[in-house]
PDB file of C-alpha atoms in Angstrom:
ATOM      1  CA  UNK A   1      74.892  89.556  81.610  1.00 63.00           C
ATOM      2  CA  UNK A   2      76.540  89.826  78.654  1.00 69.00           C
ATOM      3  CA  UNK A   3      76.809  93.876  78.957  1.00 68.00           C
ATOM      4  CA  UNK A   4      78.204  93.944  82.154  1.00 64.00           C
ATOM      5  CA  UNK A   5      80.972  91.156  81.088  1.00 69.00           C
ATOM      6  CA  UNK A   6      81.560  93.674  78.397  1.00 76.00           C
ATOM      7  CA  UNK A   7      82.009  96.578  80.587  1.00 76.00           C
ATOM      8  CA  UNK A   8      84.438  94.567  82.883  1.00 69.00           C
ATOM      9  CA  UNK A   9      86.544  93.745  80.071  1.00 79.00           C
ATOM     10  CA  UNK A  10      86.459  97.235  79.116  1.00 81.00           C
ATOM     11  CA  UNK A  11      87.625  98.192  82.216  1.00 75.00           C
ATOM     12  CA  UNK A  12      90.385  95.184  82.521  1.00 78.00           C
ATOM     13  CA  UNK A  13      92.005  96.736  79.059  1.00 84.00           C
ATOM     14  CA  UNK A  14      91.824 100.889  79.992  1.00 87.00           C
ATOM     15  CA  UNK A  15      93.265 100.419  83.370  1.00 91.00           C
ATOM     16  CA  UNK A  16      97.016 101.703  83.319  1.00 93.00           C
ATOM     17  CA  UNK A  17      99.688  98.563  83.362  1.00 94.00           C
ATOM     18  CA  UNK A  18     101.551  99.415  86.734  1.00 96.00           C
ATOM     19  CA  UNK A  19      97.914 100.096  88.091  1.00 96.00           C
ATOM     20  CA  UNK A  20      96.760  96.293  86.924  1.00 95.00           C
ATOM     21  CA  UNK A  21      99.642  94.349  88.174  1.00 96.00           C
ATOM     22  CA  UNK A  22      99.608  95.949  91.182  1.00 97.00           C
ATOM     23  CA  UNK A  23      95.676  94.918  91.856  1.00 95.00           C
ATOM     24  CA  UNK A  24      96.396  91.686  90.376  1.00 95.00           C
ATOM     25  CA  UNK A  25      98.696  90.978  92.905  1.00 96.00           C
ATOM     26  CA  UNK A  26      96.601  92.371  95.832  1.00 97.00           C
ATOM     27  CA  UNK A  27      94.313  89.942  94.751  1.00 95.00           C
ATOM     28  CA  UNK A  28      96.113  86.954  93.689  1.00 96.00           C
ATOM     29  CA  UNK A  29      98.883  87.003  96.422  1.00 96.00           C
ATOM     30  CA  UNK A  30      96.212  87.105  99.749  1.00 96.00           C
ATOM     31  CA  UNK A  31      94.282  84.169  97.951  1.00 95.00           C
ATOM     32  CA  UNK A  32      97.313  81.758  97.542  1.00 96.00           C
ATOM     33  CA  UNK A  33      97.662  82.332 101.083  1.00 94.00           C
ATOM     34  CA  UNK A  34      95.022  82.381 102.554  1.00 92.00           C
ATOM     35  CA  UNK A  35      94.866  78.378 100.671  1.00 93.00           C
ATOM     36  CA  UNK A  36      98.295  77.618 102.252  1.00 92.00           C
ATOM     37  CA  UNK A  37      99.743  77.247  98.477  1.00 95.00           C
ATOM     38  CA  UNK A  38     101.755  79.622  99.340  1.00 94.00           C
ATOM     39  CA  UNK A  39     102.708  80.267 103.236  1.00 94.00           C
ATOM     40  CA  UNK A  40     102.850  83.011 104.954  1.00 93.00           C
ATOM     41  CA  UNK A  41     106.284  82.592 106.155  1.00 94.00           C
ATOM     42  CA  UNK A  42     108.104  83.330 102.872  1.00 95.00           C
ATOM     43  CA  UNK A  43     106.115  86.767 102.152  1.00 96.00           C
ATOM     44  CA  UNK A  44     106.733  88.392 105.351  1.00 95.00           C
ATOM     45  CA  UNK A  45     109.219  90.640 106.682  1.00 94.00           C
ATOM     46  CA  UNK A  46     111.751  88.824 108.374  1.00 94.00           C
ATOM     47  CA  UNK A  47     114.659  90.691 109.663  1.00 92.00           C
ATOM     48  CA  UNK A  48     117.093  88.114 109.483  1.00 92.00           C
ATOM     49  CA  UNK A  49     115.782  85.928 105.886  1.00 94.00           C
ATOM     50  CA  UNK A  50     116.516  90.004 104.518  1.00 94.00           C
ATOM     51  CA  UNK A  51     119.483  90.935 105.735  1.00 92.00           C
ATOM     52  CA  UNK A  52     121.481  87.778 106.691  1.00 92.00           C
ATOM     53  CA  UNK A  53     119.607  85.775 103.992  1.00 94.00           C
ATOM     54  CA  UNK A  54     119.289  88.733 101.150  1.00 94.00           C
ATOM     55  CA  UNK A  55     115.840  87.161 100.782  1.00 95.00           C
ATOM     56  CA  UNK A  56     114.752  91.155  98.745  1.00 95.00           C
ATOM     57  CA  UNK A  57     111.877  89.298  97.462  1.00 96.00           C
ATOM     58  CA  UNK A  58     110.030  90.586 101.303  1.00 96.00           C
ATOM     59  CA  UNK A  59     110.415  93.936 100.996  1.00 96.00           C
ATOM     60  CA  UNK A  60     108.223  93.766  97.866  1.00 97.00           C
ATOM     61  CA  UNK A  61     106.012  90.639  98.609  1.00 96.00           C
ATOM     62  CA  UNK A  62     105.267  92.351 102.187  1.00 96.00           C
ATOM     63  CA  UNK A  63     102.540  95.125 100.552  1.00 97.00           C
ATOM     64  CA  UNK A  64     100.443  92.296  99.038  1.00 97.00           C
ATOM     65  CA  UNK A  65      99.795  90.382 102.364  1.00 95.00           C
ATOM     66  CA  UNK A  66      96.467  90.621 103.791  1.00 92.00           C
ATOM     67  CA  UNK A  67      93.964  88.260 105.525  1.00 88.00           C
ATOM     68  CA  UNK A  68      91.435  86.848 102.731  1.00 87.00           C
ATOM     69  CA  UNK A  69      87.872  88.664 103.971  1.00 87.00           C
ATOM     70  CA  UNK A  70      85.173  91.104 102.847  1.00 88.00           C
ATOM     71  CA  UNK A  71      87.022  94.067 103.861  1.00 87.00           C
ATOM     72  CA  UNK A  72      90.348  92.387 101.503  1.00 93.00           C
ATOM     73  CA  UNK A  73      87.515  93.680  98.445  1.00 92.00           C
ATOM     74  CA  UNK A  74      87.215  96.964  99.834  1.00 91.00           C
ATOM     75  CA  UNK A  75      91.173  97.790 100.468  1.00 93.00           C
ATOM     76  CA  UNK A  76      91.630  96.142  96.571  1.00 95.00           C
ATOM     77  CA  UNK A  77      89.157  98.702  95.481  1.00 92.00           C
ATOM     78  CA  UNK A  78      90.451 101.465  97.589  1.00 92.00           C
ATOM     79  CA  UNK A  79      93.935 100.674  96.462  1.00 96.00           C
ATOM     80  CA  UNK A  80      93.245 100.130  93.178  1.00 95.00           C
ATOM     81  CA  UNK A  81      91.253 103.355  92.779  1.00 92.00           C
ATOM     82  CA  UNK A  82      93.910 105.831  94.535  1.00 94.00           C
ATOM     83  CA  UNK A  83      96.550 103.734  92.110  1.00 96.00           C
ATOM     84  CA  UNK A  84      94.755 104.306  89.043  1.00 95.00           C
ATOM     85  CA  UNK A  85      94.524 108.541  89.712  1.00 94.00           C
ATOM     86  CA  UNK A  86      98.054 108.347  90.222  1.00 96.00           C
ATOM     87  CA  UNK A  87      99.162 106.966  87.470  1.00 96.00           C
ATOM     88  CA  UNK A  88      96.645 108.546  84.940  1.00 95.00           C
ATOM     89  CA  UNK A  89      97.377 111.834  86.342  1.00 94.00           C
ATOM     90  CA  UNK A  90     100.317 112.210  87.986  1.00 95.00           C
ATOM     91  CA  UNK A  91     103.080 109.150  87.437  1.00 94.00           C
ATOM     92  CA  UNK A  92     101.957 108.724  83.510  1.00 91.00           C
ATOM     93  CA  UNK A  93     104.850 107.475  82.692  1.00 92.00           C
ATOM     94  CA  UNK A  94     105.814 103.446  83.491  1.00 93.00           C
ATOM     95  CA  UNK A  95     109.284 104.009  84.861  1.00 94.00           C
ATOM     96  CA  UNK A  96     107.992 106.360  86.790  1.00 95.00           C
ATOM     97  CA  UNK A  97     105.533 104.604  88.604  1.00 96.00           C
ATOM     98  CA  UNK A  98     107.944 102.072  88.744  1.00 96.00           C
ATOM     99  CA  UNK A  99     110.633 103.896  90.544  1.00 96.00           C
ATOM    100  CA  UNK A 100     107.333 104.885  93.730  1.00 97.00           C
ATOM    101  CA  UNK A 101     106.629 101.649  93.664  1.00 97.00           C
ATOM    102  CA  UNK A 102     109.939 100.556  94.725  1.00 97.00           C
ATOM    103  CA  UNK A 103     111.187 103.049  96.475  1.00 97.00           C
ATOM    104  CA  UNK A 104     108.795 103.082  98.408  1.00 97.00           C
ATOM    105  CA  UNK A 105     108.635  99.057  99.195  1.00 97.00           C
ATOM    106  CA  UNK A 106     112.570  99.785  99.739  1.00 96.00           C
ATOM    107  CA  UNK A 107     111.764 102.434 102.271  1.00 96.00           C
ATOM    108  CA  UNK A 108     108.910 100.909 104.208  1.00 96.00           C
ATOM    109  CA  UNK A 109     110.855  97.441 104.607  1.00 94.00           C
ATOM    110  CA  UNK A 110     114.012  98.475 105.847  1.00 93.00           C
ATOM    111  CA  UNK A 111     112.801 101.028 108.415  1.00 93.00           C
ATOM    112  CA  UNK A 112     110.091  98.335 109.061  1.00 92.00           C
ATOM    113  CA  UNK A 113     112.626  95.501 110.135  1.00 90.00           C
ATOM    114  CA  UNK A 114     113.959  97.323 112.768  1.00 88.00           C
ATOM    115  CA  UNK A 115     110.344  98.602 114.167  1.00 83.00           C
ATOM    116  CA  UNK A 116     109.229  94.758 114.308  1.00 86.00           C
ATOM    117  CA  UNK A 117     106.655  94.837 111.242  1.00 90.00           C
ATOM    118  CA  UNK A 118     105.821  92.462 109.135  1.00 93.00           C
ATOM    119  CA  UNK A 119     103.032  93.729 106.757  1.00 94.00           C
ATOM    120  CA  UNK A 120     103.050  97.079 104.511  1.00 95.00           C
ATOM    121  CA  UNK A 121      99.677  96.686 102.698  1.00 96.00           C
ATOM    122  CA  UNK A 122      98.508 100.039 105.286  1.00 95.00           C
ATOM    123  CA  UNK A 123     101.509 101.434 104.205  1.00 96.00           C
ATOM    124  CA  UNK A 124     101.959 101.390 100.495  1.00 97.00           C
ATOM    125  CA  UNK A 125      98.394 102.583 100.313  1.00 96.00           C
ATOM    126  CA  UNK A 126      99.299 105.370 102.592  1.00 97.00           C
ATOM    127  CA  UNK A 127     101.768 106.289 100.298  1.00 97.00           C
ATOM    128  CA  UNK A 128      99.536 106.387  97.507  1.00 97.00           C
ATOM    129  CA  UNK A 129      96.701 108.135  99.275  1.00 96.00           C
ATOM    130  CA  UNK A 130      99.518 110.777 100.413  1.00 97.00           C
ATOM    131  CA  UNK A 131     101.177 111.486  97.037  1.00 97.00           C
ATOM    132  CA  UNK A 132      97.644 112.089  95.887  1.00 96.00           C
ATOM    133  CA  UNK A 133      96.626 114.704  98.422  1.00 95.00           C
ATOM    134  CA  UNK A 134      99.933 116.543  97.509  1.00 95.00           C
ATOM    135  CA  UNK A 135      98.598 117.059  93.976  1.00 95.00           C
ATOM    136  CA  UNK A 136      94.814 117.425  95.381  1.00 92.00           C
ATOM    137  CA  UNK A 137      94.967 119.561  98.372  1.00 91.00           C
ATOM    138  CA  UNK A 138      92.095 121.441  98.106  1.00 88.00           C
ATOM    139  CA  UNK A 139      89.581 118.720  96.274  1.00 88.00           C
ATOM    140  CA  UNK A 140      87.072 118.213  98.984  1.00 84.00           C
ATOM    141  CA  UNK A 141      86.674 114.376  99.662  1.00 85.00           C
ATOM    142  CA  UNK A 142      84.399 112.573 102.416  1.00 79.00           C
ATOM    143  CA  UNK A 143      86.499 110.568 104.630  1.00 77.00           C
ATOM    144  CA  UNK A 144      83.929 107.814 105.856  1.00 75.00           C
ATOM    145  CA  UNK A 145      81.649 108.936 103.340  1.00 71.00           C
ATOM    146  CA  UNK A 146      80.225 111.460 105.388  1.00 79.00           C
ATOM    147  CA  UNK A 147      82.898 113.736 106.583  1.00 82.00           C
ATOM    148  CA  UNK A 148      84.402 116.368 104.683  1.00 84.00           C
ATOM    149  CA  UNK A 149      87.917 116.588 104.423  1.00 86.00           C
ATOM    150  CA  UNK A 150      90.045 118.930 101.954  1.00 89.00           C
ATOM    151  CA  UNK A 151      92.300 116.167  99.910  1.00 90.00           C
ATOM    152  CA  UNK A 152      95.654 117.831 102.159  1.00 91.00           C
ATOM    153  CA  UNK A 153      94.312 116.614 105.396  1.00 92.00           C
ATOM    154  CA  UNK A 154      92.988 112.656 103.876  1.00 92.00           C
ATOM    155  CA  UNK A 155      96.350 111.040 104.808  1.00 93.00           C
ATOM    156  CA  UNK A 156      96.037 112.146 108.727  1.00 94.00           C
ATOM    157  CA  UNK A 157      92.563 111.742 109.073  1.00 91.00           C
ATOM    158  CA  UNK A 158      93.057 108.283 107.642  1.00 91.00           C
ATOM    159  CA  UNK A 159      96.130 107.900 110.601  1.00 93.00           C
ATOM    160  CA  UNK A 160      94.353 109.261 113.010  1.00 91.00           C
ATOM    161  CA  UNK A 161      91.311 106.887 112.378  1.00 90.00           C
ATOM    162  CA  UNK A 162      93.390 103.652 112.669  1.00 89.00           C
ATOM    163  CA  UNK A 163      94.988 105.154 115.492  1.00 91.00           C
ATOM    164  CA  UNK A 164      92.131 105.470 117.575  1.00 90.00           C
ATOM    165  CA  UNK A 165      90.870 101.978 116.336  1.00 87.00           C
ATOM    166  CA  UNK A 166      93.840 100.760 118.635  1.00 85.00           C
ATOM    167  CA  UNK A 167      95.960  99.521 115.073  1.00 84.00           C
ATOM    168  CA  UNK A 168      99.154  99.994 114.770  1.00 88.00           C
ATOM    169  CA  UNK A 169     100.066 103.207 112.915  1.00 91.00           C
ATOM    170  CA  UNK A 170     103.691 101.899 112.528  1.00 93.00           C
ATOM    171  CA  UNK A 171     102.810 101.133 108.478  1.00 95.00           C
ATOM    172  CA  UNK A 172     101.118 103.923 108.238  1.00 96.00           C
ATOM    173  CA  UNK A 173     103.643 106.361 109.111  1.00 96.00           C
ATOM    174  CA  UNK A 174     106.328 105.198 107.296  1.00 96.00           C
ATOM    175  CA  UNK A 175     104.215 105.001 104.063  1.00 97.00           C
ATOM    176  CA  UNK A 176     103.855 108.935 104.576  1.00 97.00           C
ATOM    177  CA  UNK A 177     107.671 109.117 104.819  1.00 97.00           C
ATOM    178  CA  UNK A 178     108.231 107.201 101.596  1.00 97.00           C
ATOM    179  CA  UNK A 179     105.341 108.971 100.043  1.00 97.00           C
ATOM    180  CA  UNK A 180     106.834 112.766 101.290  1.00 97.00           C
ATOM    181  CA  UNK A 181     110.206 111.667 100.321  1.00 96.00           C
ATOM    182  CA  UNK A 182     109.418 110.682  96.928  1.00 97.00           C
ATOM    183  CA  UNK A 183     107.539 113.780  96.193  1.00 96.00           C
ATOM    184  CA  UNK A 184     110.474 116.024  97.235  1.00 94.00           C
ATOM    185  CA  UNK A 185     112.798 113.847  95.328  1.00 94.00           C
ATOM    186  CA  UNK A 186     110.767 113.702  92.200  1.00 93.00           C
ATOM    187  CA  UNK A 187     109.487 117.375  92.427  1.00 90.00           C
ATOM    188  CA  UNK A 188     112.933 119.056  93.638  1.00 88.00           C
ATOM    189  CA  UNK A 189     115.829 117.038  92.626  1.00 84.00           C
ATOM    190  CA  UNK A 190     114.641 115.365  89.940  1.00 76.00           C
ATOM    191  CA  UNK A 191     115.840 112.492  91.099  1.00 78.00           C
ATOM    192  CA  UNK A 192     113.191 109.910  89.388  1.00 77.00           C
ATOM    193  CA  UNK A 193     112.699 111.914  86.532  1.00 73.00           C
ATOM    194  CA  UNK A 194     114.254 112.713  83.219  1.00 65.00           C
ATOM    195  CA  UNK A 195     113.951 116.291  83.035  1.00 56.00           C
ATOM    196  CA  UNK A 196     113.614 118.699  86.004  1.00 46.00           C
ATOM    197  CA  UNK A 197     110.344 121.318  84.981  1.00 44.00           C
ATOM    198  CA  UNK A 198     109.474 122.787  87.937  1.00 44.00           C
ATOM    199  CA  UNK A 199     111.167 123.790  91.793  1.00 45.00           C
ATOM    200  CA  UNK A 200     109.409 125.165  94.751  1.00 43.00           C
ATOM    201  CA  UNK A 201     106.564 123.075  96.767  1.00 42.00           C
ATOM    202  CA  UNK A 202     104.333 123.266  93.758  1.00 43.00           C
ATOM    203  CA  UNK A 203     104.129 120.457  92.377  1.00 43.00           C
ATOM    204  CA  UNK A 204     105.059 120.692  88.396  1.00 44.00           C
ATOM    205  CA  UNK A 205     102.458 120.845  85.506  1.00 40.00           C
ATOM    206  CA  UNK A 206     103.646 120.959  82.573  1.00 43.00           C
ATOM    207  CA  UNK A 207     102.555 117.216  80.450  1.00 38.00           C
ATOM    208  CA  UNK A 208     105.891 117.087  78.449  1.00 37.00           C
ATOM    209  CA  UNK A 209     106.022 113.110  78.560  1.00 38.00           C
ATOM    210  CA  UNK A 210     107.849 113.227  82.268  1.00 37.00           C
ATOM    211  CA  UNK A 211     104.534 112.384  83.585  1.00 38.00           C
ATOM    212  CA  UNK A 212     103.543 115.575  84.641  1.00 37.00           C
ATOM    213  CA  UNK A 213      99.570 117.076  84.252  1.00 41.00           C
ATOM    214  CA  UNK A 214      97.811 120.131  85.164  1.00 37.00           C
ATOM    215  CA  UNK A 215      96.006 120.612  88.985  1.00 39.00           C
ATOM    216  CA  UNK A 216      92.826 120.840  87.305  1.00 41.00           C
ATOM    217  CA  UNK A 217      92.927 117.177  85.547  1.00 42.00           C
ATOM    218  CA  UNK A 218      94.199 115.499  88.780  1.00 41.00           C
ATOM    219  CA  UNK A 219      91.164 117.149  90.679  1.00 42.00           C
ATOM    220  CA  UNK A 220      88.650 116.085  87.294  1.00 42.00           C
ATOM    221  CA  UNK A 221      90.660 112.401  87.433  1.00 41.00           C
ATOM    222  CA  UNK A 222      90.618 111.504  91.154  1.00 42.00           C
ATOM    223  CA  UNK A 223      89.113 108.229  90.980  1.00 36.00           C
ATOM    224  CA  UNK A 224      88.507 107.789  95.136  1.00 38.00           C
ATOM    225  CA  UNK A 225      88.324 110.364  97.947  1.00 38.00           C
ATOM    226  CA  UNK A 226      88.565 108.962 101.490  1.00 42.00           C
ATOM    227  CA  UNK A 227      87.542 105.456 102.610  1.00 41.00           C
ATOM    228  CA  UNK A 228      84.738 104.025 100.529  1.00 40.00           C
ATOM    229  CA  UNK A 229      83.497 107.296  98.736  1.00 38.00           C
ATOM    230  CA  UNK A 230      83.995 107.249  95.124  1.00 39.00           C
ATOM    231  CA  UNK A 231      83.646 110.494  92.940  1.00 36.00           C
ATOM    232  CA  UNK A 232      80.652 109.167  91.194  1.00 37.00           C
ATOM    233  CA  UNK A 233      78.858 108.685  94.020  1.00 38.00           C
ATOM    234  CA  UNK A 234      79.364 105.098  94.528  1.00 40.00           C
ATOM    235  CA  UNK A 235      80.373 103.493  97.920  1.00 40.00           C
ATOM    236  CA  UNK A 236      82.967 100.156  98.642  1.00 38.00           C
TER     237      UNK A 236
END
């Protein structure tokens, strides 16, 4: 008992800051309401509390809304892992991470407004999962555990999944967008960076403290490949 509270806290105190308070809040956030303490109504997307109301707080409180249930512990996991290759790997730097993080909640809510959603959790994770595969695109993953999918194609299979589950893919897509747009801002302009390294649709490698790394440690680093299949082997 005593060992494994020792390897939790371990774990607690390597995991990368952006990475923690982002699964805090996946956590935390769905438990106050599912108790009521907090209701549903002010976490939302709501077209008019945003834009008439300049209630911003939505567009970031939206990705952290999800029904308390078993399968809440598998998309914190899920998130959590695709978030922690990210930013060991590829976003090392805080402001970095930052910057996706809100770009992309500012992307996803305002294009979500007008197509009627009110939840982004599918969608910042989409973002995450895509941003991944553009530094990963040939790591094989297992998408269900048991298919194999080269790390480019994770993001549609995922879509195309949910799609024909009957879900609505509305999240989903946008997250790609803000995930697509973000790497061709960050990789091209350098719009969210401090130095420009690299051009072209390669993404850049050089680890000069822009949070940059090499193709071959992203692969090595990936902490989660497809839905519930872990690189060591482990499931959800």
């Amino acid at each position: 008992m005593e060992a494994g509270l020792r390897r939790v806290r371990m774990a607690v105190r390597e995991t990368p800051p952006c990475t923690g308070v982002i699964a805090g809040l996946s956590v935390l956030l769905p438990v106050l309401v599912g108790l009521r303490i907090v209701h549903p109504y002010w976490v939302v997307l709501l077209r008019d509390e945003v834009f008439k109301k300049l209630q911003l707080w939505r567009l970031v409180t939206c990705v952290f809304v999800k029904k308390p249930s078993i399968g809440l512990v598998f998309s914190v996991i899920n998130r959590y892992s695709f978030s922690d290759s990210v930013e060991r790997t590829i976003l090392k730097r805080r402001e970095d991470y930052a910057k996706f993080f809100l770009y992309c909640c500012l992307v996803m809510g305002v294009f979500g407004l007008f197509g009627r959603e009110s939840v982004m959790w599918n969608g910042f994770d989409m973002a995450l999962v895509y941003l991944w595969s553009r530094y990963n695109q040939t790591t094989p993953t297992k998408f269900l555990v048991i298919l194999p999918v080269p790390g480019k194609y994770l993001p549609w299979s995922r879509l195309a999944f949910d799609l024909l589950l009957g879900e609505s893919v509305v999240p989903h897509v946008l997250g790609i967008i803000a995930g697509h747009s973000f790497f061709y801002l960050y990789t091209q302009t350098g719009l969210f960076q401090k130095k420009r390294i690299g051009r072209g649709r390669r993404p850049v490698y050089k680890d000069s403290g822009a949070g940059y790394t090499t193709r071959e440690s992203v692969q090595k680093d990936a902490a989660f490949l497809g839905v519930g299949k872990n690189v060591g082997g482990g499931s959800k």
